[in-house]
DNA sequence: GAGTGGTCTAGACCACGGC
DNA sequence: CCGTGGTCTAGACCACTCT
C-alpha cells in the first residue's frame, strides 16, 4: 500500500528538469553558458514563453542567472548551497545533504491529549487525542537531530505497527496511513542550550554540542489546514543549514 | 548624493503591488477570496498572462493560494511570518519586523589585509586591503545583534566620515559610496554559545542570551561577484526568524 | 547591426469544483 | 452546466551588450 504524491508533469516542469540535466551534464566540461532562448526553445520544440517560465523558476531558485544582452549562465555560487533550509525535505535527506549516512530510532511513541497551546497550533479542540512521537537521527554514528512531532490521532485510520514507525518518517506515515500530504510549513528558528533542549524533552540526549538550533514548525496540507506540529533540535556542528537569497 | 537602487517598474510588478494593496485593504473586512482571473485582468486592463505572472510570484512567496475550480485566496498562515529569513533585509528592518525600535552604534572600524580564508571568500588576492566594521544593534535598549563585515577597500572611493558610518548600514554605504548593490547572498546558520561568539569577536558583548544564532554570509553584486563577507550574531530571544516553505 | 534576454498580448484549450 | 484556475502557443516589440 503506497500512496505516492501525484504530481502531474506539466511541459514546463519537464523542460525545467531537462535544463537541470543539461547543467549537470555540462558541469564537468566547464560550460557555464546556456544556449540562447531562441535556440533552446527551437531545440526543445516548445514556445519561448514556456521555456522562459521554466528558466524563471530556475532563476528564482538561484540555479541560473540571466544577463540582458549577454545570455543565461549557471550560478555556481547558489549551487554551493548544500543543506538548503528553504527546501522542505526529510530529516534523513538533510543528513544526506550534509554528506553523512542517516539512520534513526524511535525514542517515544504515545498518545496525548491536546493542551491549550497545541490545540491552537493544530486548530483542534482542547483535549483532542494526539499522537506524540520522537525520533533521534544519526549522522553516521553521531546523534545529529532530535525531532518530536504531534498530530491528531484521527488523521491515522489505524495506528501502524512499531516496525512501520521504525522504517518511516512522520511525513511518510501521514501520507501512507493518513492520506495527508504536508504541502507547506511555517518554521521558527531559535538558538538554545543543550540544557534547555533536555529540559523541554524531559530526558538526556547524546547530542554532543552545548548549543543547538531549534526549529519549531507547523505543517499544513494542501488546504493550509494544520496537520502536524514539530520541534526539532539540530547539532549545527554536523548540520549546517544554508540559504541562497535574491533581492526582490 | 544618493544613489537609489534603480528598479524599473514592469507592468507585472505594479500589478503585483496593486494586488498586495488590495489584500491589505480587505484584510480587516475579512475578505479572503480574490476576484477571478478574468474579472481581475479586465478590471486592471491587462492580459490574463500578465495577471497570472503577478499572481504566480505572490503564490511562490506564500501570500496567496490558488484552488483549481474554486478561486484565489489569501494565505493567512504565510502572512503570520514576521521576521522572514528568506528575505534579504537590513538588520534595522529585522528589528522593526520583530516589533522593536532599532538603533545601532559602531564598535569597530579599521583596515585589515585579507588572510587566506577571507581572500578565498571574497575572491581577492591575499593581503588585499579590506575594511573591517562592526555594528552593535539594539532593539529598544537591549542589544539584539552584533554584526561584523569585511569588504575590499577599493570598492569605496573615499572612506566616509564616522558620521556617515554611524548613520548608515554597510549596504547603504556600499551602494552610495561604492556604487555597489548587494543583489544576492549565501548564508550559513549555526547555533553557538555566547562564549564562542565573544572569543571570535575578541571582546565582551551586552547580549543577554547564553546562546546565539550565527549567520555567516557572502554578499554578491549583480554579476555574482562577492563584495562583502559578514558574521552576525542574533539573540533569538529577541529576534525569532521565520520561514514559510512550499513543497515543490 | 546582430544577437541576447525582457515584456506584453490575444486566444485557444484543458481540468477541476460546485450547482 | 458554468465558472474557476492551469497550460501552452505565436508573435510583436523593447532594451541591453558586444563588435
Short mmCIF file of N, CA and C in Angstrom, two decimals, chain B residues 93-201:
data_model
loop_
_atom_site.label_atom_id
_atom_site.label_comp_id
_atom_site.label_asym_id
_atom_site.label_seq_id
_atom_site.Cartn_x
_atom_site.Cartn_y
_atom_site.Cartn_z
N UNK B 93 15.71 46.67 9.75
CA UNK B 93 14.37 46.21 9.38
C UNK B 93 14.02 44.92 10.10
N UNK B 94 15.01 44.07 10.31
CA UNK B 94 14.77 42.84 11.06
C UNK B 94 14.24 43.18 12.45
N UNK B 95 14.88 44.16 13.09
CA UNK B 95 14.46 44.55 14.44
C UNK B 95 13.06 45.16 14.40
N UNK B 96 12.80 45.96 13.36
CA UNK B 96 11.45 46.54 13.20
C UNK B 96 10.41 45.43 13.04
N UNK B 97 10.73 44.45 12.22
CA UNK B 97 9.79 43.35 11.99
C UNK B 97 9.52 42.58 13.28
N UNK B 98 10.55 42.56 14.15
CA UNK B 98 10.37 41.86 15.42
C UNK B 98 9.56 42.72 16.40
N UNK B 99 9.13 43.89 15.92
CA UNK B 99 8.27 44.72 16.74
C UNK B 99 9.02 45.63 17.70
N UNK B 100 10.28 45.91 17.38
CA UNK B 100 11.08 46.72 18.29
C UNK B 100 11.61 47.96 17.55
N UNK B 101 12.11 48.90 18.33
CA UNK B 101 12.67 50.11 17.74
C UNK B 101 14.18 49.93 17.58
N UNK B 102 14.69 50.01 16.33
CA UNK B 102 16.10 49.74 16.11
C UNK B 102 16.98 50.96 16.34
N UNK B 103 18.19 50.72 16.82
CA UNK B 103 19.24 51.73 16.83
C UNK B 103 20.56 50.98 16.77
N UNK B 104 21.63 51.70 16.43
CA UNK B 104 22.90 50.98 16.36
C UNK B 104 24.07 51.89 16.67
N UNK B 105 25.19 51.26 16.98
CA UNK B 105 26.42 52.01 17.18
C UNK B 105 27.57 51.23 16.54
N UNK B 106 28.63 51.97 16.22
CA UNK B 106 29.81 51.33 15.63
C UNK B 106 30.74 50.88 16.76
N UNK B 107 31.09 49.61 16.74
CA UNK B 107 32.04 49.11 17.74
C UNK B 107 33.47 49.23 17.23
N UNK B 108 33.63 49.17 15.91
CA UNK B 108 34.96 48.96 15.34
C UNK B 108 34.93 49.39 13.90
N UNK B 109 35.98 50.11 13.47
CA UNK B 109 36.09 50.47 12.05
C UNK B 109 37.57 50.60 11.75
N UNK B 110 38.10 49.68 10.95
CA UNK B 110 39.53 49.75 10.67
C UNK B 110 39.86 49.06 9.35
N UNK B 111 41.13 49.12 9.01
CA UNK B 111 41.59 48.49 7.80
C UNK B 111 42.32 47.21 8.20
N UNK B 112 42.22 46.21 7.35
CA UNK B 112 42.83 44.92 7.66
C UNK B 112 43.17 44.26 6.33
N UNK B 113 44.29 43.55 6.27
CA UNK B 113 44.58 42.90 4.99
C UNK B 113 44.00 41.48 4.99
N UNK B 114 43.61 41.05 3.83
CA UNK B 114 42.90 39.78 3.70
C UNK B 114 43.80 38.61 4.04
N UNK B 115 43.34 37.75 4.94
CA UNK B 115 44.06 36.49 5.19
C UNK B 115 43.59 35.46 4.16
N UNK B 116 44.10 34.25 4.27
CA UNK B 116 43.83 33.23 3.25
C UNK B 116 42.33 32.96 3.13
N UNK B 117 41.66 32.78 4.29
CA UNK B 117 40.23 32.48 4.27
C UNK B 117 39.44 33.60 3.61
N UNK B 118 39.72 34.82 4.06
CA UNK B 118 38.96 35.96 3.55
C UNK B 118 39.22 36.17 2.07
N UNK B 119 40.46 35.93 1.66
CA UNK B 119 40.80 36.09 0.24
C UNK B 119 39.99 35.13 -0.61
N UNK B 120 39.82 33.93 -0.10
CA UNK B 120 39.05 32.94 -0.86
C UNK B 120 37.56 33.33 -0.90
N UNK B 121 37.05 33.72 0.26
CA UNK B 121 35.63 34.06 0.34
C UNK B 121 35.28 35.25 -0.56
N UNK B 122 36.17 36.25 -0.57
CA UNK B 122 35.86 37.48 -1.33
C UNK B 122 36.49 37.46 -2.71
N UNK B 123 37.18 36.37 -3.04
CA UNK B 123 37.81 36.22 -4.35
C UNK B 123 38.76 37.38 -4.64
N UNK B 124 39.63 37.66 -3.67
CA UNK B 124 40.64 38.70 -3.85
C UNK B 124 42.02 38.11 -3.55
N UNK B 125 43.06 38.88 -3.85
CA UNK B 125 44.42 38.43 -3.52
C UNK B 125 44.62 38.46 -2.01
N UNK B 126 45.42 37.52 -1.52
CA UNK B 126 45.79 37.56 -0.11
C UNK B 126 46.57 38.84 0.15
N UNK B 127 46.25 39.53 1.23
CA UNK B 127 46.92 40.77 1.54
C UNK B 127 46.18 42.01 1.06
N UNK B 128 45.19 41.82 0.21
CA UNK B 128 44.40 42.96 -0.27
C UNK B 128 43.79 43.72 0.90
N UNK B 129 43.85 45.06 0.88
CA UNK B 129 43.29 45.83 1.99
C UNK B 129 41.77 45.70 2.06
N UNK B 130 41.29 45.35 3.26
CA UNK B 130 39.85 45.24 3.48
C UNK B 130 39.42 46.28 4.50
N UNK B 131 38.15 46.66 4.46
CA UNK B 131 37.56 47.44 5.54
C UNK B 131 36.90 46.46 6.49
N UNK B 132 37.16 46.61 7.77
CA UNK B 132 36.52 45.78 8.78
C UNK B 132 35.64 46.69 9.62
N UNK B 133 34.38 46.34 9.78
CA UNK B 133 33.48 47.20 10.53
C UNK B 133 32.57 46.34 11.39
N UNK B 134 32.33 46.78 12.60
CA UNK B 134 31.45 46.02 13.49
C UNK B 134 30.38 46.93 14.06
N UNK B 135 29.14 46.46 13.94
CA UNK B 135 27.99 47.20 14.47
C UNK B 135 27.40 46.44 15.64
N UNK B 136 26.90 47.18 16.60
CA UNK B 136 26.04 46.59 17.64
C UNK B 136 24.65 47.15 17.41
N UNK B 137 23.67 46.27 17.29
CA UNK B 137 22.30 46.73 17.03
C UNK B 137 21.40 46.46 18.23
N UNK B 138 20.60 47.46 18.53
CA UNK B 138 19.73 47.38 19.70
C UNK B 138 18.26 47.31 19.30
N UNK B 139 17.52 46.52 20.04
CA UNK B 139 16.07 46.51 19.94
C UNK B 139 15.56 47.22 21.18
N UNK B 140 15.10 48.46 20.99
CA UNK B 140 14.82 49.27 22.17
C UNK B 140 16.14 49.55 22.87
N UNK B 141 16.26 49.13 24.14
CA UNK B 141 17.51 49.38 24.86
C UNK B 141 18.36 48.14 25.01
N UNK B 142 17.91 47.06 24.37
CA UNK B 142 18.58 45.77 24.55
C UNK B 142 19.42 45.43 23.32
N UNK B 143 20.62 44.94 23.56
CA UNK B 143 21.46 44.55 22.44
C UNK B 143 20.91 43.25 21.84
N UNK B 144 20.61 43.29 20.53
CA UNK B 144 19.96 42.14 19.90
C UNK B 144 20.86 41.48 18.87
N UNK B 145 21.71 42.25 18.21
CA UNK B 145 22.53 41.73 17.12
C UNK B 145 23.92 42.35 17.20
N UNK B 146 24.93 41.51 16.96
CA UNK B 146 26.28 42.02 16.71
C UNK B 146 26.65 41.58 15.30
N UNK B 147 27.07 42.52 14.47
CA UNK B 147 27.37 42.18 13.09
C UNK B 147 28.73 42.72 12.68
N UNK B 148 29.53 41.86 12.09
CA UNK B 148 30.85 42.29 11.62
C UNK B 148 30.92 42.05 10.12
N UNK B 149 31.44 43.04 9.40
CA UNK B 149 31.52 42.90 7.94
C UNK B 149 32.91 43.21 7.41
N UNK B 150 33.26 42.55 6.31
CA UNK B 150 34.54 42.78 5.64
C UNK B 150 34.29 42.98 4.15
N UNK B 151 34.88 44.02 3.58
CA UNK B 151 34.78 44.15 2.12
C UNK B 151 36.03 44.88 1.60
N UNK B 152 36.38 44.68 0.34
CA UNK B 152 37.59 45.28 -0.21
C UNK B 152 37.52 46.80 -0.14
N UNK B 153 38.61 47.39 0.31
CA UNK B 153 38.65 48.84 0.48
C UNK B 153 38.49 49.56 -0.86
N UNK B 154 38.99 48.92 -1.94
CA UNK B 154 38.96 49.58 -3.25
C UNK B 154 37.54 49.83 -3.76
N UNK B 155 36.56 49.12 -3.20
CA UNK B 155 35.18 49.37 -3.64
C UNK B 155 34.76 50.79 -3.29
N UNK B 156 35.22 51.26 -2.11
CA UNK B 156 34.92 52.62 -1.69
C UNK B 156 35.94 53.59 -2.30
N UNK B 157 35.46 54.62 -2.97
CA UNK B 157 36.39 55.63 -3.49
C UNK B 157 37.09 56.31 -2.32
N UNK B 158 36.34 57.04 -1.53
CA UNK B 158 36.88 57.66 -0.32
C UNK B 158 36.22 56.99 0.87
N UNK B 159 36.98 56.88 1.95
CA UNK B 159 36.38 56.35 3.17
C UNK B 159 35.50 57.45 3.77
N UNK B 160 34.21 57.16 3.96
CA UNK B 160 33.31 58.18 4.51
C UNK B 160 33.68 58.54 5.95
N UNK B 161 33.14 59.64 6.40
CA UNK B 161 33.42 60.08 7.77
C UNK B 161 32.70 59.18 8.77
N UNK B 162 33.11 59.30 10.03
CA UNK B 162 32.49 58.49 11.09
C UNK B 162 30.99 58.75 11.18
N UNK B 163 30.61 60.01 10.92
CA UNK B 163 29.19 60.35 10.97
C UNK B 163 28.37 59.49 10.01
N UNK B 164 28.92 59.33 8.80
CA UNK B 164 28.23 58.53 7.78
C UNK B 164 28.09 57.09 8.25
N UNK B 165 29.18 56.56 8.79
CA UNK B 165 29.13 55.17 9.28
C UNK B 165 28.10 55.01 10.38
N UNK B 166 28.00 56.03 11.23
CA UNK B 166 27.04 55.92 12.33
C UNK B 166 25.60 56.00 11.86
N UNK B 167 25.40 56.64 10.71
CA UNK B 167 24.02 56.86 10.27
C UNK B 167 23.53 55.81 9.28
N UNK B 168 24.44 55.02 8.73
CA UNK B 168 24.02 54.09 7.68
C UNK B 168 24.52 52.68 7.92
N UNK B 169 23.85 51.74 7.26
CA UNK B 169 24.31 50.35 7.30
C UNK B 169 25.38 50.15 6.24
N UNK B 170 26.12 49.05 6.39
CA UNK B 170 27.14 48.66 5.42
C UNK B 170 26.61 48.69 4.00
N UNK B 171 25.41 48.15 3.82
CA UNK B 171 24.86 48.01 2.47
C UNK B 171 24.55 49.36 1.86
N UNK B 172 24.07 50.27 2.70
CA UNK B 172 23.80 51.62 2.21
C UNK B 172 25.10 52.31 1.82
N UNK B 173 26.14 52.12 2.61
CA UNK B 173 27.43 52.76 2.31
C UNK B 173 28.04 52.16 1.04
N UNK B 174 27.94 50.84 0.89
CA UNK B 174 28.43 50.21 -0.33
C UNK B 174 27.67 50.75 -1.54
N UNK B 175 26.37 50.99 -1.38
CA UNK B 175 25.56 51.47 -2.50
C UNK B 175 25.92 52.92 -2.84
N UNK B 176 26.00 53.77 -1.79
CA UNK B 176 26.15 55.20 -2.06
C UNK B 176 27.59 55.60 -2.36
N UNK B 177 28.55 54.99 -1.65
CA UNK B 177 29.94 55.40 -1.85
C UNK B 177 30.70 54.43 -2.75
N UNK B 178 30.22 53.21 -2.84
CA UNK B 178 30.93 52.24 -3.67
C UNK B 178 30.18 51.89 -4.94
N UNK B 179 28.98 52.45 -5.09
CA UNK B 179 28.15 52.18 -6.28
C UNK B 179 28.01 50.67 -6.51
N UNK B 180 27.92 49.96 -5.42
CA UNK B 180 27.81 48.50 -5.49
C UNK B 180 26.58 48.04 -4.74
N UNK B 181 25.68 47.38 -5.44
CA UNK B 181 24.48 46.87 -4.79
C UNK B 181 24.65 45.38 -4.49
N UNK B 182 24.33 45.00 -3.29
CA UNK B 182 24.34 43.58 -2.93
C UNK B 182 23.01 42.99 -3.38
N UNK B 183 23.07 42.16 -4.41
CA UNK B 183 21.85 41.67 -5.05
C UNK B 183 21.42 40.29 -4.54
N UNK B 184 22.39 39.53 -4.03
CA UNK B 184 22.05 38.20 -3.53
C UNK B 184 23.10 37.78 -2.51
N UNK B 185 22.80 36.81 -1.70
CA UNK B 185 23.81 36.34 -0.75
C UNK B 185 23.61 34.86 -0.43
N UNK B 186 24.67 34.28 0.09
CA UNK B 186 24.62 32.89 0.53
C UNK B 186 24.89 32.89 2.02
N UNK B 187 24.03 32.24 2.78
CA UNK B 187 24.07 32.32 4.24
C UNK B 187 24.23 30.93 4.83
N UNK B 188 25.03 30.85 5.90
CA UNK B 188 25.19 29.60 6.64
C UNK B 188 24.73 29.84 8.08
N UNK B 189 24.01 28.88 8.66
CA UNK B 189 23.47 29.05 10.01
C UNK B 189 24.16 28.14 11.01
N UNK B 190 24.43 28.68 12.19
CA UNK B 190 24.96 27.86 13.27
C UNK B 190 24.44 28.39 14.61
N UNK B 191 24.28 27.47 15.55
CA UNK B 191 23.98 27.88 16.92
C UNK B 191 25.29 27.84 17.71
N UNK B 192 25.63 28.95 18.36
CA UNK B 192 26.86 28.97 19.14
C UNK B 192 26.60 29.56 20.52
N UNK B 193 27.53 29.30 21.43
CA UNK B 193 27.39 29.85 22.77
C UNK B 193 27.89 31.30 22.77
N UNK B 194 27.42 32.02 23.76
CA UNK B 194 27.86 33.41 23.91
C UNK B 194 29.38 33.48 24.03
N UNK B 195 29.92 32.49 24.72
CA UNK B 195 31.38 32.45 24.91
C UNK B 195 32.11 32.31 23.58
N UNK B 196 31.63 31.39 22.74
CA UNK B 196 32.26 31.23 21.42
C UNK B 196 32.18 32.52 20.61
N UNK B 197 31.04 33.18 20.69
CA UNK B 197 30.87 34.45 19.98
C UNK B 197 31.89 35.47 20.46
N UNK B 198 32.04 35.58 21.79
CA UNK B 198 32.94 36.61 22.32
C UNK B 198 34.39 36.28 22.02
N UNK B 199 34.71 34.98 21.95
CA UNK B 199 36.07 34.61 21.55
C UNK B 199 36.33 35.02 20.11
N UNK B 200 35.35 34.81 19.24
CA UNK B 200 35.51 35.21 17.84
C UNK B 200 35.68 36.72 17.73
N UNK B 201 34.83 37.45 18.46
CA UNK B 201 34.86 38.91 18.35
C UNK B 201 36.07 39.50 19.06
#
